[in-house]
Coordinates of C-alpha atoms in Angstrom, one line a residue:
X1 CA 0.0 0.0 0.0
X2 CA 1.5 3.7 -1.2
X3 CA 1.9 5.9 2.0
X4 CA -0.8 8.4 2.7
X5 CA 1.4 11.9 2.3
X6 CA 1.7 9.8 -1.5
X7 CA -1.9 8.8 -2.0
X8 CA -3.4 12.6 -0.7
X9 CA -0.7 14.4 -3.2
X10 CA -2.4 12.3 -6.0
X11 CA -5.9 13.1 -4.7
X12 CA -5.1 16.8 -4.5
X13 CA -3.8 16.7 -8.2
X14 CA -6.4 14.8 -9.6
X15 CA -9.1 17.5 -7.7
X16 CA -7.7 20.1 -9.9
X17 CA -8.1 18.4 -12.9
X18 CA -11.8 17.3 -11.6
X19 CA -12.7 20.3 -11.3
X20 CA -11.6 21.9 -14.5
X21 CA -12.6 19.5 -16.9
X22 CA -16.2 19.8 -14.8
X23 CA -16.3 23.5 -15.7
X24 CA -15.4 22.9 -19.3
X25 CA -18.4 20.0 -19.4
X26 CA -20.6 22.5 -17.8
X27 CA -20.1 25.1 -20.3
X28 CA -20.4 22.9 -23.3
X29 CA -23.8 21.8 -22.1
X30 CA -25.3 24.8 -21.4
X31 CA -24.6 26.0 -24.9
X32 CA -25.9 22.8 -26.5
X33 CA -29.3 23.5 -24.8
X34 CA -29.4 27.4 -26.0
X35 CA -29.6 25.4 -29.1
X36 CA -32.1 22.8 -28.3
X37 CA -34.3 25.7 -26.4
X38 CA -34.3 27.4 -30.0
X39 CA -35.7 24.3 -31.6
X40 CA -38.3 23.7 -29.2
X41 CA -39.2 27.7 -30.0
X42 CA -39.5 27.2 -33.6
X43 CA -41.3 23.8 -33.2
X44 CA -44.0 25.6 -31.1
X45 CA -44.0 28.2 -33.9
X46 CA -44.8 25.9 -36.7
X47 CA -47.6 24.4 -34.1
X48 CA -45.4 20.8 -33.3
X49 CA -46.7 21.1 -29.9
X50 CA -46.0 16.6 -29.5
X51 CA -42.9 16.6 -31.1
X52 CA -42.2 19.8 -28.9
X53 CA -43.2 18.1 -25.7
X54 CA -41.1 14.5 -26.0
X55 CA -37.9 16.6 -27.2
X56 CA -38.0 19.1 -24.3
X57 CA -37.5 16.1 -22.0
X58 CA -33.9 15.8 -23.5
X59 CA -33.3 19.6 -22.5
X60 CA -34.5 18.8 -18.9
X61 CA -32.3 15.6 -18.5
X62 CA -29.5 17.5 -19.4
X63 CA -30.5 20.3 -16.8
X64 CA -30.4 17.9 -14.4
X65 CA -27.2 17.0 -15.0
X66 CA -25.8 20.4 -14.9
X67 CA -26.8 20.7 -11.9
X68 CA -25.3 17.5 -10.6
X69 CA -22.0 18.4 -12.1
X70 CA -22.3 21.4 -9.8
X71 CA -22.7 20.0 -6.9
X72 CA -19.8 17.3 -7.5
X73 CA -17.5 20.2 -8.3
X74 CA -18.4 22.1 -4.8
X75 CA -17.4 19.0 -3.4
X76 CA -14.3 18.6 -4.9
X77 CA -13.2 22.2 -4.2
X78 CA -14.4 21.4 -0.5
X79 CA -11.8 18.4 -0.8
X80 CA -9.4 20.9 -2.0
X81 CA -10.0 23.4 0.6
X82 CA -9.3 20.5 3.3
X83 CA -6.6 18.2 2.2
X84 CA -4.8 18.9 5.7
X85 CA -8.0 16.6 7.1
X86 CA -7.2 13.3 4.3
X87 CA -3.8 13.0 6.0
X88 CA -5.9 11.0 8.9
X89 CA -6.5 7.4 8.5
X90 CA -9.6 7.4 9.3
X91 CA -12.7 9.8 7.1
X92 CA -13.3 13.2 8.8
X93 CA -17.1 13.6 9.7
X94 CA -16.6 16.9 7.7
X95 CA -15.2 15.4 4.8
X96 CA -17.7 11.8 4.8
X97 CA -20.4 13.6 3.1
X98 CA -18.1 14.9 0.4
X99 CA -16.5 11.5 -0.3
X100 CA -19.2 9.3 -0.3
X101 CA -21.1 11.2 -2.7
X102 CA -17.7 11.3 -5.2
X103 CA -17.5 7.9 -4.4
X104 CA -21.5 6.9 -5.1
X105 CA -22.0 9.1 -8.3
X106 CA -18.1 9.5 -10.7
X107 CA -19.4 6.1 -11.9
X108 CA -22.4 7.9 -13.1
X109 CA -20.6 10.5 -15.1
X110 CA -18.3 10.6 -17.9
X111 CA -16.0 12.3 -16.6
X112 CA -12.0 10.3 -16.8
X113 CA -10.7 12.7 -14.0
X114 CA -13.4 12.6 -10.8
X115 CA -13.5 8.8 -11.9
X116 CA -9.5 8.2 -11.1
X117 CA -10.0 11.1 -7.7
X118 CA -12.9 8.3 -6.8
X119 CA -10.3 5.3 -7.2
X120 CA -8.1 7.3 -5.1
X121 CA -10.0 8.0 -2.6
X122 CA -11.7 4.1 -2.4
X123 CA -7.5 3.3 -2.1
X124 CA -7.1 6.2 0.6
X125 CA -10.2 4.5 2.6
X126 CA -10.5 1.2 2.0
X127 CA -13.0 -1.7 0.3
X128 CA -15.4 -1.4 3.4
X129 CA -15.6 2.4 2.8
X130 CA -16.5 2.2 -0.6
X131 CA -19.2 -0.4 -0.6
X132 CA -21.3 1.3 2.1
X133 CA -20.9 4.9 -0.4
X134 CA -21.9 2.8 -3.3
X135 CA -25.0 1.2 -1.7
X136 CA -25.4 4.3 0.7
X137 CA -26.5 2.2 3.4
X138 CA -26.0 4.3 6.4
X139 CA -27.3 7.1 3.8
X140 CA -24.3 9.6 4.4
X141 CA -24.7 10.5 0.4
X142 CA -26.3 13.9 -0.3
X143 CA -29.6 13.0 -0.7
X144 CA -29.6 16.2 -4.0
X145 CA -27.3 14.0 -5.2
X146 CA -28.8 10.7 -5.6
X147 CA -32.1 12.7 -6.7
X148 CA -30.3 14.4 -9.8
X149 CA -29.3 10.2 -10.5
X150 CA -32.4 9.2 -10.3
X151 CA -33.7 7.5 -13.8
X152 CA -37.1 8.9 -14.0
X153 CA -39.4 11.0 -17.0
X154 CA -40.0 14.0 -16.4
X155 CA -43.9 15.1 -14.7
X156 CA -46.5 16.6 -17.5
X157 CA -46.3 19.8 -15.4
X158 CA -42.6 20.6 -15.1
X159 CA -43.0 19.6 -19.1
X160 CA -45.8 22.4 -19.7
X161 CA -43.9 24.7 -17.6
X162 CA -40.4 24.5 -19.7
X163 CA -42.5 25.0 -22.7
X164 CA -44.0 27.9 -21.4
X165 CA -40.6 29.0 -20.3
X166 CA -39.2 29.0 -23.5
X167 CA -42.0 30.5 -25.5
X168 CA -41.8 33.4 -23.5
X169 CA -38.0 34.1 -24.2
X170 CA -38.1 33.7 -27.3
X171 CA -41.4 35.6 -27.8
X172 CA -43.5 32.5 -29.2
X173 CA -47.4 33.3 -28.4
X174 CA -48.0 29.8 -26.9
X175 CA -50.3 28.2 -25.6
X176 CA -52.7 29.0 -28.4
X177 CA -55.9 27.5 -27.4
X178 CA -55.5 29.3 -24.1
X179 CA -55.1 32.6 -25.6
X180 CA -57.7 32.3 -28.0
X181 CA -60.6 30.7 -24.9
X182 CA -59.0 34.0 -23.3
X183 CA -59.8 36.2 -25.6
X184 CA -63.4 34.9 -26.4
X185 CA -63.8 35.5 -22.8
X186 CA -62.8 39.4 -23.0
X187 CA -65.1 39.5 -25.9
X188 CA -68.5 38.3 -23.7
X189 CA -67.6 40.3 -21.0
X190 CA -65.1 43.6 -22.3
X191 CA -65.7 45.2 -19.0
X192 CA -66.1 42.8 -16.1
X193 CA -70.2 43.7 -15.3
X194 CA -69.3 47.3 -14.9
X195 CA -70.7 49.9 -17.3
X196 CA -68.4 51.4 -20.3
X197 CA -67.9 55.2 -19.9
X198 CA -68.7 56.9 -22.9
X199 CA -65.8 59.0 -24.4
X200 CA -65.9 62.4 -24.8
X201 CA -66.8 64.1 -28.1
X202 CA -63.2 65.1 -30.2
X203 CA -62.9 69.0 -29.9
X204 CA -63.7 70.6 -33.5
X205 CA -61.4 72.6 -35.3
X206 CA -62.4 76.3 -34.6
X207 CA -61.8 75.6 -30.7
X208 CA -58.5 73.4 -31.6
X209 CA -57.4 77.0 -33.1
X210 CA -58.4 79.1 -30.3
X211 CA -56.9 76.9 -27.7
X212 CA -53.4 78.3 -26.9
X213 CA -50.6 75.9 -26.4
X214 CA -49.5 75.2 -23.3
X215 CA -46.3 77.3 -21.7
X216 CA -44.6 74.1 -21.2
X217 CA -44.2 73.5 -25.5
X218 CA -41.6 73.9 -26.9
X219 CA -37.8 74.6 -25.5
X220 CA -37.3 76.7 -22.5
X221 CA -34.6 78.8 -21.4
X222 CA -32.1 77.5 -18.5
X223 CA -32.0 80.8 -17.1
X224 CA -34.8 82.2 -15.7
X225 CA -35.4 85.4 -13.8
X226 CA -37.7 86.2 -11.0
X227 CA -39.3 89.7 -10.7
X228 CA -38.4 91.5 -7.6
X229 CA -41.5 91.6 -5.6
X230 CA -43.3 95.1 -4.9
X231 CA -42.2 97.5 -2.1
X232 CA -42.9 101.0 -0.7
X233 CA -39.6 101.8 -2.7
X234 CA -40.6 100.2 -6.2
X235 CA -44.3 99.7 -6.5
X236 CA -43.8 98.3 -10.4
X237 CA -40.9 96.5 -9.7
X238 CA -39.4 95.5 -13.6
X239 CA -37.2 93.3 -14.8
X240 CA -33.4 95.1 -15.6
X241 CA -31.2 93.4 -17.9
X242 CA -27.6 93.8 -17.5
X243 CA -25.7 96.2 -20.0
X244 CA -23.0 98.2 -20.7
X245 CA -21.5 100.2 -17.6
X246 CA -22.3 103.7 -17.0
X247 CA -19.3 106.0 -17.9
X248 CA -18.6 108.5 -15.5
X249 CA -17.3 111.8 -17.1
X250 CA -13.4 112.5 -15.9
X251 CA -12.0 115.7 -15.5
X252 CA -10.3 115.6 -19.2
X253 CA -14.1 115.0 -20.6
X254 CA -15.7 117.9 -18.4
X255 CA -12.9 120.3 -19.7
X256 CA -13.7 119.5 -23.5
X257 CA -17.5 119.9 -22.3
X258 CA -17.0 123.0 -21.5
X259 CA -14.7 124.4 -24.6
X260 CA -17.3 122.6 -26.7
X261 CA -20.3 124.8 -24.8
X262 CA -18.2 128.4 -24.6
X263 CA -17.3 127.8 -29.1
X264 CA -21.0 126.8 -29.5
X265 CA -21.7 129.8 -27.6
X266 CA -19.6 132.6 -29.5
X267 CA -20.7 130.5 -32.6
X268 CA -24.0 131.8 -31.1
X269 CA -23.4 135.1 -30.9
X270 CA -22.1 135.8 -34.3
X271 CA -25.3 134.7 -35.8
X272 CA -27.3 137.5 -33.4
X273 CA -29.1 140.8 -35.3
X274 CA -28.1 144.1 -34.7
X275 CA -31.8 145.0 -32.8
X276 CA -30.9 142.5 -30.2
X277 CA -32.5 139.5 -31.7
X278 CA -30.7 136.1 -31.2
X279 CA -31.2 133.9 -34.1
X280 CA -30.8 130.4 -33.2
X281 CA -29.7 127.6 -35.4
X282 CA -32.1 125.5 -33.5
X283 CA -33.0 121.6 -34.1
X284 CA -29.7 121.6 -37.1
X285 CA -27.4 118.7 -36.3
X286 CA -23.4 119.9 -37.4
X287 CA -22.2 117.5 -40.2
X288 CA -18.8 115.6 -39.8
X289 CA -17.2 118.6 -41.2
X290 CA -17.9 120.9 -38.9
X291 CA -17.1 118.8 -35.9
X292 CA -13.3 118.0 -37.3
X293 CA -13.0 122.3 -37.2
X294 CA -14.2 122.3 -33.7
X295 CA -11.5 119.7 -32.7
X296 CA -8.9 120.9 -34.3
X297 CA -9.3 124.9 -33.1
X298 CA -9.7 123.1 -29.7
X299 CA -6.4 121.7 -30.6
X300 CA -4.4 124.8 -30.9

């Protein structure tokens, strides 16, 4: 007999391989029953509701063991996780459970790599071990386990309800007959007992033109602005826009005021009549002209 520290380095090696060759099994099969779910969609479709019905039994077999492919690989990474506890002679209590189901359902399986973990762990624990796992006679297997094993058809209802399952996702309106007793029902009885309510007459064009569309139509502006509310100070409180800053006159622009105002007023008094009449040039705007001669003798 190999030596246990031997015999629990070949167990942990051939977990690891267990467990990705049951990942890679897993995957494969769930594709495979994408497709077979898209079959049983476009045999409801075509109305193959039989043929439907004793194909969809192959999708839930192979459900069933995805599922126990699962639970064997939670086992072995539980196996994994506590290969400290194989270096006893005897089976942990923690670990039993874990074995015995390795042990009762590899054979089951076609998977090379759990069935070589199983053979080392029948060699780790003996012939005695492995009969009572096989026959599960003091029931220590997981009892999921030997339900997923269990060689049985499928009942009518989890049958009707995969169907149903699969119609739905891929948008197949099924069951027909169903629909249709459903809809001859809505037909008797539109409203349930209770009384219609007559809808109101469509508004004529004159009043459709007269009606003003709503403030909310349309885009509106991100910036809004409030009005100040009334006071003793502002009665009418308005709106004020922002613009351009008032220019305060400087002491350079009052002095040219005031040259400008003492020419216009000689200008003035030229134009006067000898009785003592002043004769105003009033409401005449200077052209360009005349302003450039104003500068410049304000230049001088």
């Amino acid at each position: 007999m190999a030596p246990s520290s031997s015999v629990v380095a070949k167990i942990k090696v051939q977990l690891k391989l267990a467990i990705s060759r049951l990942r890679m099994v897993q995957q494969k099969d769930t594709a495979i029953a994408k497709q077979q779910r898209r079959a049983m969609a476009q045999l409801l479709e075509q109305g193959k509701e039989e043929s439907a019905r004793i194909r969809v039994e192959n999708i839930i077999r192979s459900d069933i063991t995805t599922e126990l492919l699962e639970i064997l690989e939670l086992y072995c990474e539980l196996l994994l996780a506590r290969t400290g506890l194989l270096e006893a002679k005897e089976c942990d209590p923690g670990l039993e459970e874990a074995v015995k189901s390795i042990i009762y359902a590899a054979p089951r399986t076609d998977i090379k790599e759990l069935q070589q973990a199983r053979q080392l762990l029948v060699e780790k624990y003996g012939k005695e071990f492995a009969l009572a796992a096989v026959d599960n006679s003091d029931g220590k297997v997981a009892e999921r386990v030997v339900k997923k094993l269990r060689v049985e058809p499928p009942a009518p209802e989890l049958v009707t309800l995969y169907l149903k399952e699969i119609a739905r996702t891929y948008g197949v309106p099924w069951p027909k007959r169903e629909e249709t007793s459903n809809q001859e029902d809505d037909d008797d009885t539109p409203s349930g007992g209770q009384a219609v309510k007559t809808l109101e007459e469509p508004l004529s064009t004159e009043e459709l033109h007269r009606a003003t569309p709503p403030r909310d139509l349309g885009p509106t502006s991100p910036v809004r602005v409030a009005p100040p509310s009334p006071s003793t100070d502002n009665i009418s409180p308005r709106v004020r826009l922002p613009g351009p800053p008032e220019l305060k006159p400087n002491a350079r622009m009052s002095g040219l005021k005031k040259q400008t105002s003492s020419t216009d007023a000689r200008s003035n008094g030229a134009n006067e009549d000898p009785g003592g009449k002043k004769d105003f040039v009033g409401g005449k705007i200077p052209d360009v002209d005349e302003l450039a001669k104003r500068f410049a003798a304000l230049k001088k």
